mmCIF file with all atom_site columns, C-alpha atoms in Angstrom:
data_model
loop_
_atom_site.group_PDB
_atom_site.id
_atom_site.type_symbol
_atom_site.label_atom_id
_atom_site.label_alt_id
_atom_site.label_comp_id
_atom_site.label_asym_id
_atom_site.label_entity_id
_atom_site.label_seq_id
_atom_site.pdbx_PDB_ins_code
_atom_site.Cartn_x
_atom_site.Cartn_y
_atom_site.Cartn_z
_atom_site.occupancy
_atom_site.B_iso_or_equiv
_atom_site.pdbx_formal_charge
_atom_site.auth_seq_id
_atom_site.auth_comp_id
_atom_site.auth_asym_id
_atom_site.auth_atom_id
_atom_site.pdbx_PDB_model_num
ATOM 1   C CA . MET A 1 1   ? 12.260 -23.963 1.128   1.00 0.00 ? 1   MET A CA 1
ATOM 2   C CA . ASN A 1 2   ? 8.614  -23.698 2.153   1.00 0.00 ? 2   ASN A CA 1
ATOM 3   C CA . ALA A 1 3   ? 6.974  -23.044 5.495   1.00 0.00 ? 3   ALA A CA 1
ATOM 4   C CA . GLN A 1 4   ? 3.352  -23.622 6.391   1.00 0.00 ? 4   GLN A CA 1
ATOM 5   C CA . PHE A 1 5   ? 2.026  -22.039 9.544   1.00 0.00 ? 5   PHE A CA 1
ATOM 6   C CA . ALA A 1 6   ? -1.752 -21.677 9.559   1.00 0.00 ? 6   ALA A CA 1
ATOM 7   C CA . PRO A 1 7   ? -3.086 -19.192 8.600   1.00 0.00 ? 7   PRO A CA 1
ATOM 8   C CA . VAL A 1 8   ? -0.167 -18.101 6.371   1.00 0.00 ? 8   VAL A CA 1
ATOM 9   C CA . ALA A 1 9   ? 2.032  -19.963 3.880   1.00 0.00 ? 9   ALA A CA 1
ATOM 10  C CA . ILE A 1 10  ? 5.444  -18.691 2.782   1.00 0.00 ? 10  ILE A CA 1
ATOM 11  C CA . ALA A 1 11  ? 7.219  -20.109 -0.270  1.00 0.00 ? 11  ALA A CA 1
ATOM 12  C CA . GLU A 1 12  ? 10.269 -19.036 -2.240  1.00 0.00 ? 12  GLU A CA 1
ATOM 13  C CA . LEU A 1 13  ? 9.406  -18.767 -5.925  1.00 0.00 ? 13  LEU A CA 1
ATOM 14  C CA . PRO A 1 14  ? 11.605 -20.137 -8.729  1.00 0.00 ? 14  PRO A CA 1
ATOM 15  C CA . PRO A 1 15  ? 14.079 -17.731 -10.313 1.00 0.00 ? 15  PRO A CA 1
ATOM 16  C CA . ALA A 1 16  ? 12.693 -15.335 -12.910 1.00 0.00 ? 16  ALA A CA 1
ATOM 17  C CA . THR A 1 17  ? 14.127 -12.871 -15.393 1.00 0.00 ? 17  THR A CA 1
ATOM 18  C CA . ARG A 1 18  ? 13.970 -9.346  -13.975 1.00 0.00 ? 18  ARG A CA 1
ATOM 19  C CA . ILE A 1 19  ? 14.860 -6.154  -15.796 1.00 0.00 ? 19  ILE A CA 1
ATOM 20  C CA . SER A 1 20  ? 15.147 -2.727  -14.208 1.00 0.00 ? 20  SER A CA 1
ATOM 21  C CA . LEU A 1 21  ? 14.063 -0.391  -16.990 1.00 0.00 ? 21  LEU A CA 1
ATOM 22  C CA . ARG A 1 22  ? 14.424 3.379   -17.130 1.00 0.00 ? 22  ARG A CA 1
ATOM 23  C CA . LEU A 1 23  ? 13.015 5.479   -19.963 1.00 0.00 ? 23  LEU A CA 1
ATOM 24  C CA . ALA A 1 24  ? 11.271 8.813   -20.291 1.00 0.00 ? 24  ALA A CA 1
ATOM 25  C CA . ASP A 1 25  ? 8.108  7.831   -22.167 1.00 0.00 ? 25  ASP A CA 1
ATOM 26  C CA . PRO A 1 26  ? 6.360  4.504   -21.545 1.00 0.00 ? 26  PRO A CA 1
ATOM 27  C CA . GLY A 1 27  ? 4.361  5.024   -24.740 1.00 0.00 ? 27  GLY A CA 1
ATOM 28  C CA . ALA A 1 28  ? 7.592  4.781   -26.728 1.00 0.00 ? 28  ALA A CA 1
ATOM 29  C CA . ALA A 1 29  ? 7.770  1.064   -25.914 1.00 0.00 ? 29  ALA A CA 1
ATOM 30  C CA . PRO A 1 30  ? 4.391  -0.391  -26.957 1.00 0.00 ? 30  PRO A CA 1
ATOM 31  C CA . ALA A 1 31  ? 5.820  -3.931  -27.190 1.00 0.00 ? 31  ALA A CA 1
ATOM 32  C CA . LEU A 1 32  ? 6.449  -3.856  -23.430 1.00 0.00 ? 32  LEU A CA 1
ATOM 33  C CA . ALA A 1 33  ? 2.943  -2.639  -22.458 1.00 0.00 ? 33  ALA A CA 1
ATOM 34  C CA . LEU A 1 34  ? 4.328  -0.394  -19.715 1.00 0.00 ? 34  LEU A CA 1
ATOM 35  C CA . PRO A 1 35  ? 1.811  1.124   -17.283 1.00 0.00 ? 35  PRO A CA 1
ATOM 36  C CA . ALA A 1 36  ? 2.095  4.894   -16.868 1.00 0.00 ? 36  ALA A CA 1
ATOM 37  C CA . LYS A 1 37  ? 0.769  5.207   -13.309 1.00 0.00 ? 37  LYS A CA 1
ATOM 38  C CA . ILE A 1 38  ? 3.101  4.556   -10.372 1.00 0.00 ? 38  ILE A CA 1
ATOM 39  C CA . GLY A 1 39  ? 2.029  1.365   -8.615  1.00 0.00 ? 39  GLY A CA 1
ATOM 40  C CA . ALA A 1 40  ? 0.185  0.033   -11.663 1.00 0.00 ? 40  ALA A CA 1
ATOM 41  C CA . ARG A 1 41  ? 1.128  -3.288  -13.183 1.00 0.00 ? 41  ARG A CA 1
ATOM 42  C CA . THR A 1 42  ? 0.375  -4.777  -16.571 1.00 0.00 ? 42  THR A CA 1
ATOM 43  C CA . ALA A 1 43  ? 0.608  -8.391  -17.656 1.00 0.00 ? 43  ALA A CA 1
ATOM 44  C CA . THR A 1 44  ? 1.161  -9.640  -21.182 1.00 0.00 ? 44  THR A CA 1
ATOM 45  C CA . GLY A 1 45  ? 1.268  -13.423 -21.307 1.00 0.00 ? 45  GLY A CA 1
ATOM 46  C CA . ASN A 1 46  ? 3.712  -14.511 -18.599 1.00 0.00 ? 46  ASN A CA 1
ATOM 47  C CA . ARG A 1 47  ? 5.474  -11.117 -18.531 1.00 0.00 ? 47  ARG A CA 1
ATOM 48  C CA . SER A 1 48  ? 4.586  -8.303  -16.133 1.00 0.00 ? 48  SER A CA 1
ATOM 49  C CA . ALA A 1 49  ? 5.692  -4.693  -15.845 1.00 0.00 ? 49  ALA A CA 1
ATOM 50  C CA . LEU A 1 50  ? 5.357  -2.735  -12.601 1.00 0.00 ? 50  LEU A CA 1
ATOM 51  C CA . CYS A 1 51  ? 5.712  1.051   -12.616 1.00 0.00 ? 51  CYS A CA 1
ATOM 52  C CA . LEU A 1 52  ? 7.934  1.965   -9.648  1.00 0.00 ? 52  LEU A CA 1
ATOM 53  C CA . GLY A 1 53  ? 8.472  5.633   -10.467 1.00 0.00 ? 53  GLY A CA 1
ATOM 54  C CA . PRO A 1 54  ? 7.796  8.263   -13.133 1.00 0.00 ? 54  PRO A CA 1
ATOM 55  C CA . ASP A 1 55  ? 10.468 6.734   -15.397 1.00 0.00 ? 55  ASP A CA 1
ATOM 56  C CA . GLU A 1 56  ? 11.164 3.352   -13.775 1.00 0.00 ? 56  GLU A CA 1
ATOM 57  C CA . TRP A 1 57  ? 9.713  -0.133  -14.288 1.00 0.00 ? 57  TRP A CA 1
ATOM 58  C CA . LEU A 1 58  ? 10.449 -3.619  -13.045 1.00 0.00 ? 58  LEU A CA 1
ATOM 59  C CA . ILE A 1 59  ? 9.811  -6.155  -15.787 1.00 0.00 ? 59  ILE A CA 1
ATOM 60  C CA . GLU A 1 60  ? 9.481  -9.821  -14.815 1.00 0.00 ? 60  GLU A CA 1
ATOM 61  C CA . ALA A 1 61  ? 9.243  -12.886 -17.028 1.00 0.00 ? 61  ALA A CA 1
ATOM 62  C CA . PRO A 1 62  ? 9.885  -16.606 -16.677 1.00 0.00 ? 62  PRO A CA 1
ATOM 63  C CA . GLY A 1 63  ? 13.523 -17.554 -17.250 1.00 0.00 ? 63  GLY A CA 1
ATOM 64  C CA . ALA A 1 64  ? 12.591 -19.298 -20.511 1.00 0.00 ? 64  ALA A CA 1
ATOM 65  C CA . GLU A 1 65  ? 11.493 -15.923 -21.941 1.00 0.00 ? 65  GLU A CA 1
ATOM 66  C CA . ALA A 1 66  ? 14.783 -14.144 -21.179 1.00 0.00 ? 66  ALA A CA 1
ATOM 67  C CA . GLY A 1 67  ? 16.009 -14.314 -24.786 1.00 0.00 ? 67  GLY A CA 1
ATOM 68  C CA . ALA A 1 68  ? 12.827 -12.868 -26.269 1.00 0.00 ? 68  ALA A CA 1
ATOM 69  C CA . LEU A 1 69  ? 12.732 -10.094 -23.662 1.00 0.00 ? 69  LEU A CA 1
ATOM 70  C CA . THR A 1 70  ? 16.391 -9.243  -24.265 1.00 0.00 ? 70  THR A CA 1
ATOM 71  C CA . ALA A 1 71  ? 15.783 -9.084  -28.026 1.00 0.00 ? 71  ALA A CA 1
ATOM 72  C CA . THR A 1 72  ? 12.800 -6.766  -27.533 1.00 0.00 ? 72  THR A CA 1
ATOM 73  C CA . LEU A 1 73  ? 14.870 -4.464  -25.312 1.00 0.00 ? 73  LEU A CA 1
ATOM 74  C CA . ALA A 1 74  ? 17.848 -4.492  -27.706 1.00 0.00 ? 74  ALA A CA 1
ATOM 75  C CA . ASP A 1 75  ? 15.559 -3.502  -30.585 1.00 0.00 ? 75  ASP A CA 1
ATOM 76  C CA . LEU A 1 76  ? 13.984 -0.754  -28.482 1.00 0.00 ? 76  LEU A CA 1
ATOM 77  C CA . ALA A 1 77  ? 17.432 0.592   -27.521 1.00 0.00 ? 77  ALA A CA 1
ATOM 78  C CA . THR A 1 78  ? 18.196 1.255   -31.194 1.00 0.00 ? 78  THR A CA 1
ATOM 79  C CA . ARG A 1 79  ? 15.303 3.727   -31.344 1.00 0.00 ? 79  ARG A CA 1
ATOM 80  C CA . ILE A 1 80  ? 15.084 5.496   -27.957 1.00 0.00 ? 80  ILE A CA 1
ATOM 81  C CA . ALA A 1 81  ? 17.291 6.491   -25.037 1.00 0.00 ? 81  ALA A CA 1
ATOM 82  C CA . MET A 1 82  ? 16.818 4.005   -22.214 1.00 0.00 ? 82  MET A CA 1
ATOM 83  C CA . SER A 1 83  ? 18.569 1.914   -19.606 1.00 0.00 ? 83  SER A CA 1
ATOM 84  C CA . ALA A 1 84  ? 17.765 -1.771  -19.133 1.00 0.00 ? 84  ALA A CA 1
ATOM 85  C CA . VAL A 1 85  ? 19.700 -3.689  -16.495 1.00 0.00 ? 85  VAL A CA 1
ATOM 86  C CA . GLU A 1 86  ? 19.149 -7.361  -15.773 1.00 0.00 ? 86  GLU A CA 1
ATOM 87  C CA . VAL A 1 87  ? 18.786 -7.764  -12.003 1.00 0.00 ? 87  VAL A CA 1
ATOM 88  C CA . SER A 1 88  ? 17.584 -11.388 -11.964 1.00 0.00 ? 88  SER A CA 1
ATOM 89  C CA . ASP A 1 89  ? 20.320 -12.747 -9.707  1.00 0.00 ? 89  ASP A CA 1
ATOM 90  C CA . ARG A 1 90  ? 20.068 -9.813  -7.308  1.00 0.00 ? 90  ARG A CA 1
ATOM 91  C CA . GLU A 1 91  ? 16.635 -10.707 -5.953  1.00 0.00 ? 91  GLU A CA 1
ATOM 92  C CA . VAL A 1 92  ? 14.564 -13.445 -4.339  1.00 0.00 ? 92  VAL A CA 1
ATOM 93  C CA . THR A 1 93  ? 10.764 -13.529 -4.399  1.00 0.00 ? 93  THR A CA 1
ATOM 94  C CA . TYR A 1 94  ? 8.517  -15.066 -1.755  1.00 0.00 ? 94  TYR A CA 1
ATOM 95  C CA . ARG A 1 95  ? 4.845  -15.925 -2.190  1.00 0.00 ? 95  ARG A CA 1
ATOM 96  C CA . LEU A 1 96  ? 2.913  -15.047 0.975   1.00 0.00 ? 96  LEU A CA 1
ATOM 97  C CA . GLU A 1 97  ? -0.664 -16.286 1.146   1.00 0.00 ? 97  GLU A CA 1
ATOM 98  C CA . GLY A 1 98  ? -3.436 -17.128 3.505   1.00 0.00 ? 98  GLY A CA 1
ATOM 99  C CA . PRO A 1 99  ? -6.192 -15.497 5.513   1.00 0.00 ? 99  PRO A CA 1
ATOM 100 C CA . ALA A 1 100 ? -3.712 -13.730 7.829   1.00 0.00 ? 100 ALA A CA 1
ATOM 101 C CA . VAL A 1 101 ? -1.349 -12.444 5.128   1.00 0.00 ? 101 VAL A CA 1
ATOM 102 C CA . LEU A 1 102 ? -2.194 -8.796  5.891   1.00 0.00 ? 102 LEU A CA 1
ATOM 103 C CA . ASP A 1 103 ? -1.381 -9.371  9.569   1.00 0.00 ? 103 ASP A CA 1
ATOM 104 C CA . LEU A 1 104 ? 1.889  -11.054 8.577   1.00 0.00 ? 104 LEU A CA 1
ATOM 105 C CA . LEU A 1 105 ? 2.943  -8.119  6.415   1.00 0.00 ? 105 LEU A CA 1
ATOM 106 C CA . ALA A 1 106 ? 1.845  -5.596  9.047   1.00 0.00 ? 106 ALA A CA 1
ATOM 107 C CA . THR A 1 107 ? 4.574  -6.945  11.353  1.00 0.00 ? 107 THR A CA 1
ATOM 108 C CA . GLY A 1 108 ? 7.214  -5.254  9.195   1.00 0.00 ? 108 GLY A CA 1
ATOM 109 C CA . CYS A 1 109 ? 5.593  -3.042  6.548   1.00 0.00 ? 109 CYS A CA 1
ATOM 110 C CA . PRO A 1 110 ? 4.313  0.467   7.386   1.00 0.00 ? 110 PRO A CA 1
ATOM 111 C CA . LEU A 1 111 ? 1.738  0.625   4.562   1.00 0.00 ? 111 LEU A CA 1
ATOM 112 C CA . ASP A 1 112 ? -1.988 -0.018  4.900   1.00 0.00 ? 112 ASP A CA 1
ATOM 113 C CA . LEU A 1 113 ? -1.955 -2.988  2.547   1.00 0.00 ? 113 LEU A CA 1
ATOM 114 C CA . ALA A 1 114 ? -5.681 -3.622  2.939   1.00 0.00 ? 114 ALA A CA 1
ATOM 115 C CA . ARG A 1 115 ? -6.138 -0.619  0.626   1.00 0.00 ? 115 ARG A CA 1
ATOM 116 C CA . MET A 1 116 ? -3.699 -1.947  -2.005  1.00 0.00 ? 116 MET A CA 1
ATOM 117 C CA . PRO A 1 117 ? -5.629 -3.054  -5.105  1.00 0.00 ? 117 PRO A CA 1
ATOM 118 C CA . THR A 1 118 ? -5.134 -6.551  -6.483  1.00 0.00 ? 118 THR A CA 1
ATOM 119 C CA . GLY A 1 119 ? -2.772 -6.437  -9.446  1.00 0.00 ? 119 GLY A CA 1
ATOM 120 C CA . SER A 1 120 ? -0.809 -3.437  -8.183  1.00 0.00 ? 120 SER A CA 1
ATOM 121 C CA . GLY A 1 121 ? 2.579  -3.114  -6.537  1.00 0.00 ? 121 GLY A CA 1
ATOM 122 C CA . THR A 1 122 ? 4.905  -0.792  -4.705  1.00 0.00 ? 122 THR A CA 1
ATOM 123 C CA . ARG A 1 123 ? 8.429  -0.312  -3.473  1.00 0.00 ? 123 ARG A CA 1
ATOM 124 C CA . THR A 1 124 ? 8.401  -0.148  0.329   1.00 0.00 ? 124 THR A CA 1
ATOM 125 C CA . VAL A 1 125 ? 10.235 -1.571  3.333   1.00 0.00 ? 125 VAL A CA 1
ATOM 126 C CA . PHE A 1 126 ? 9.858  -4.642  5.506   1.00 0.00 ? 126 PHE A CA 1
ATOM 127 C CA . ASP A 1 127 ? 11.526 -4.023  8.851   1.00 0.00 ? 127 ASP A CA 1
ATOM 128 C CA . THR A 1 128 ? 14.330 -1.798  7.533   1.00 0.00 ? 128 THR A CA 1
ATOM 129 C CA . VAL A 1 129 ? 14.863 -3.612  4.232   1.00 0.00 ? 129 VAL A CA 1
ATOM 130 C CA . GLN A 1 130 ? 13.737 -2.270  0.848   1.00 0.00 ? 130 GLN A CA 1
ATOM 131 C CA . ILE A 1 131 ? 11.311 -4.624  -0.906  1.00 0.00 ? 131 ILE A CA 1
ATOM 132 C CA . VAL A 1 132 ? 8.978  -4.669  -3.885  1.00 0.00 ? 132 VAL A CA 1
ATOM 133 C CA . LEU A 1 133 ? 5.544  -5.921  -2.939  1.00 0.00 ? 133 LEU A CA 1
ATOM 134 C CA . THR A 1 134 ? 2.818  -6.924  -5.395  1.00 0.00 ? 134 THR A CA 1
ATOM 135 C CA . ARG A 1 135 ? -0.713 -7.958  -4.551  1.00 0.00 ? 135 ARG A CA 1
ATOM 136 C CA . GLU A 1 136 ? -1.565 -11.022 -6.587  1.00 0.00 ? 136 GLU A CA 1
ATOM 137 C CA . ALA A 1 137 ? -4.964 -11.733 -4.970  1.00 0.00 ? 137 ALA A CA 1
ATOM 138 C CA . GLY A 1 138 ? -6.922 -10.684 -1.902  1.00 0.00 ? 138 GLY A CA 1
ATOM 139 C CA . ASP A 1 139 ? -4.968 -13.125 0.260   1.00 0.00 ? 139 ASP A CA 1
ATOM 140 C CA . ARG A 1 140 ? -1.730 -13.476 -1.760  1.00 0.00 ? 140 ARG A CA 1
ATOM 141 C CA . PHE A 1 141 ? 1.298  -11.192 -2.168  1.00 0.00 ? 141 PHE A CA 1
ATOM 142 C CA . HIS A 1 142 ? 4.718  -11.524 -3.760  1.00 0.00 ? 142 HIS A CA 1
ATOM 143 C CA . LEU A 1 143 ? 7.558  -9.966  -1.775  1.00 0.00 ? 143 LEU A CA 1
ATOM 144 C CA . THR A 1 144 ? 10.785 -9.391  -3.713  1.00 0.00 ? 144 THR A CA 1
ATOM 145 C CA . VAL A 1 145 ? 13.942 -8.594  -1.762  1.00 0.00 ? 145 VAL A CA 1
ATOM 146 C CA . TRP A 1 146 ? 17.624 -8.322  -2.569  1.00 0.00 ? 146 TRP A CA 1
ATOM 147 C CA . ARG A 1 147 ? 19.287 -11.708 -2.109  1.00 0.00 ? 147 ARG A CA 1
ATOM 148 C CA . SER A 1 148 ? 21.696 -10.392 0.535   1.00 0.00 ? 148 SER A CA 1
ATOM 149 C CA . PHE A 1 149 ? 18.757 -9.341  2.744   1.00 0.00 ? 149 PHE A CA 1
ATOM 150 C CA . ALA A 1 150 ? 16.613 -12.411 2.041   1.00 0.00 ? 150 ALA A CA 1
ATOM 151 C CA . PRO A 1 151 ? 17.724 -14.488 5.072   1.00 0.00 ? 151 PRO A CA 1
ATOM 152 C CA . HIS A 1 152 ? 16.893 -11.596 7.420   1.00 0.00 ? 152 HIS A CA 1
ATOM 153 C CA . VAL A 1 153 ? 13.473 -10.978 5.866   1.00 0.00 ? 153 VAL A CA 1
ATOM 154 C CA . ARG A 1 154 ? 12.684 -14.700 5.699   1.00 0.00 ? 154 ARG A CA 1
ATOM 155 C CA . ALA A 1 155 ? 13.545 -15.156 9.393   1.00 0.00 ? 155 ALA A CA 1
ATOM 156 C CA . LEU A 1 156 ? 11.221 -12.271 10.321  1.00 0.00 ? 156 LEU A CA 1
ATOM 157 C CA . LEU A 1 157 ? 8.426  -13.651 8.134   1.00 0.00 ? 157 LEU A CA 1
ATOM 158 C CA . ASP A 1 158 ? 8.785  -17.136 9.630   1.00 0.00 ? 158 ASP A CA 1
ATOM 159 C CA . LEU A 1 159 ? 8.773  -15.767 13.188  1.00 0.00 ? 159 LEU A CA 1
ATOM 160 C CA . ALA A 1 160 ? 5.679  -13.643 12.517  1.00 0.00 ? 160 ALA A CA 1
ATOM 161 C CA . ALA A 1 161 ? 3.926  -16.598 10.842  1.00 0.00 ? 161 ALA A CA 1
ATOM 162 C CA . ARG A 1 162 ? 4.599  -18.819 13.876  1.00 0.00 ? 162 ARG A CA 1
ATOM 163 C CA . GLU A 1 163 ? 3.276  -16.110 16.208  1.00 0.00 ? 163 GLU A CA 1
ATOM 164 C CA . LEU A 1 164 ? 0.125  -15.734 14.111  1.00 0.00 ? 164 LEU A CA 1
ATOM 165 C CA . ALA A 1 165 ? -0.352 -19.528 14.086  1.00 0.00 ? 165 ALA A CA 1
ATOM 166 C CA . VAL A 1 166 ? -0.461 -19.639 17.896  1.00 0.00 ? 166 VAL A CA 1
ATOM 167 C CA . GLY A 1 167 ? -2.649 -16.576 18.194  1.00 0.00 ? 167 GLY A CA 1
ATOM 168 C CA . LEU A 1 168 ? -0.119 -13.956 19.221  1.00 0.00 ? 168 LEU A CA 1
#
């Protein structure tokens, strides 16, 4: 389902493989190219890894790469202590883009997103719902939310987009 309200477009992205990874040393998993700094994100091919905490990453890949990612994680688990949980079905991701995307996000997110560098991400809230937000470009973000909260967040985004479109 897509919505277009100038100056912001909202679209639900296709399902992806998502892994919540916990391990002590990101350097112990060179095949995953894990960033060490919280909020940093790396991309290797179609796969990305976002550092959410000192020992926590969200790894995303297209569904077609699930088998290769699972094999990499299984091999890694034979050598180091770690936890890798597939959370693909738990979440929905929306692409938010347009010249007023920062205004749209400001209706529910307390962060100053104008200062968020392109290519980075963070765990935060929208309204009262926990989300993961990544900045894909100056005027494009991905907002990932648990599926059970997605209708609430989507309704708020659509309402804010309509208000922005009419100049409110």
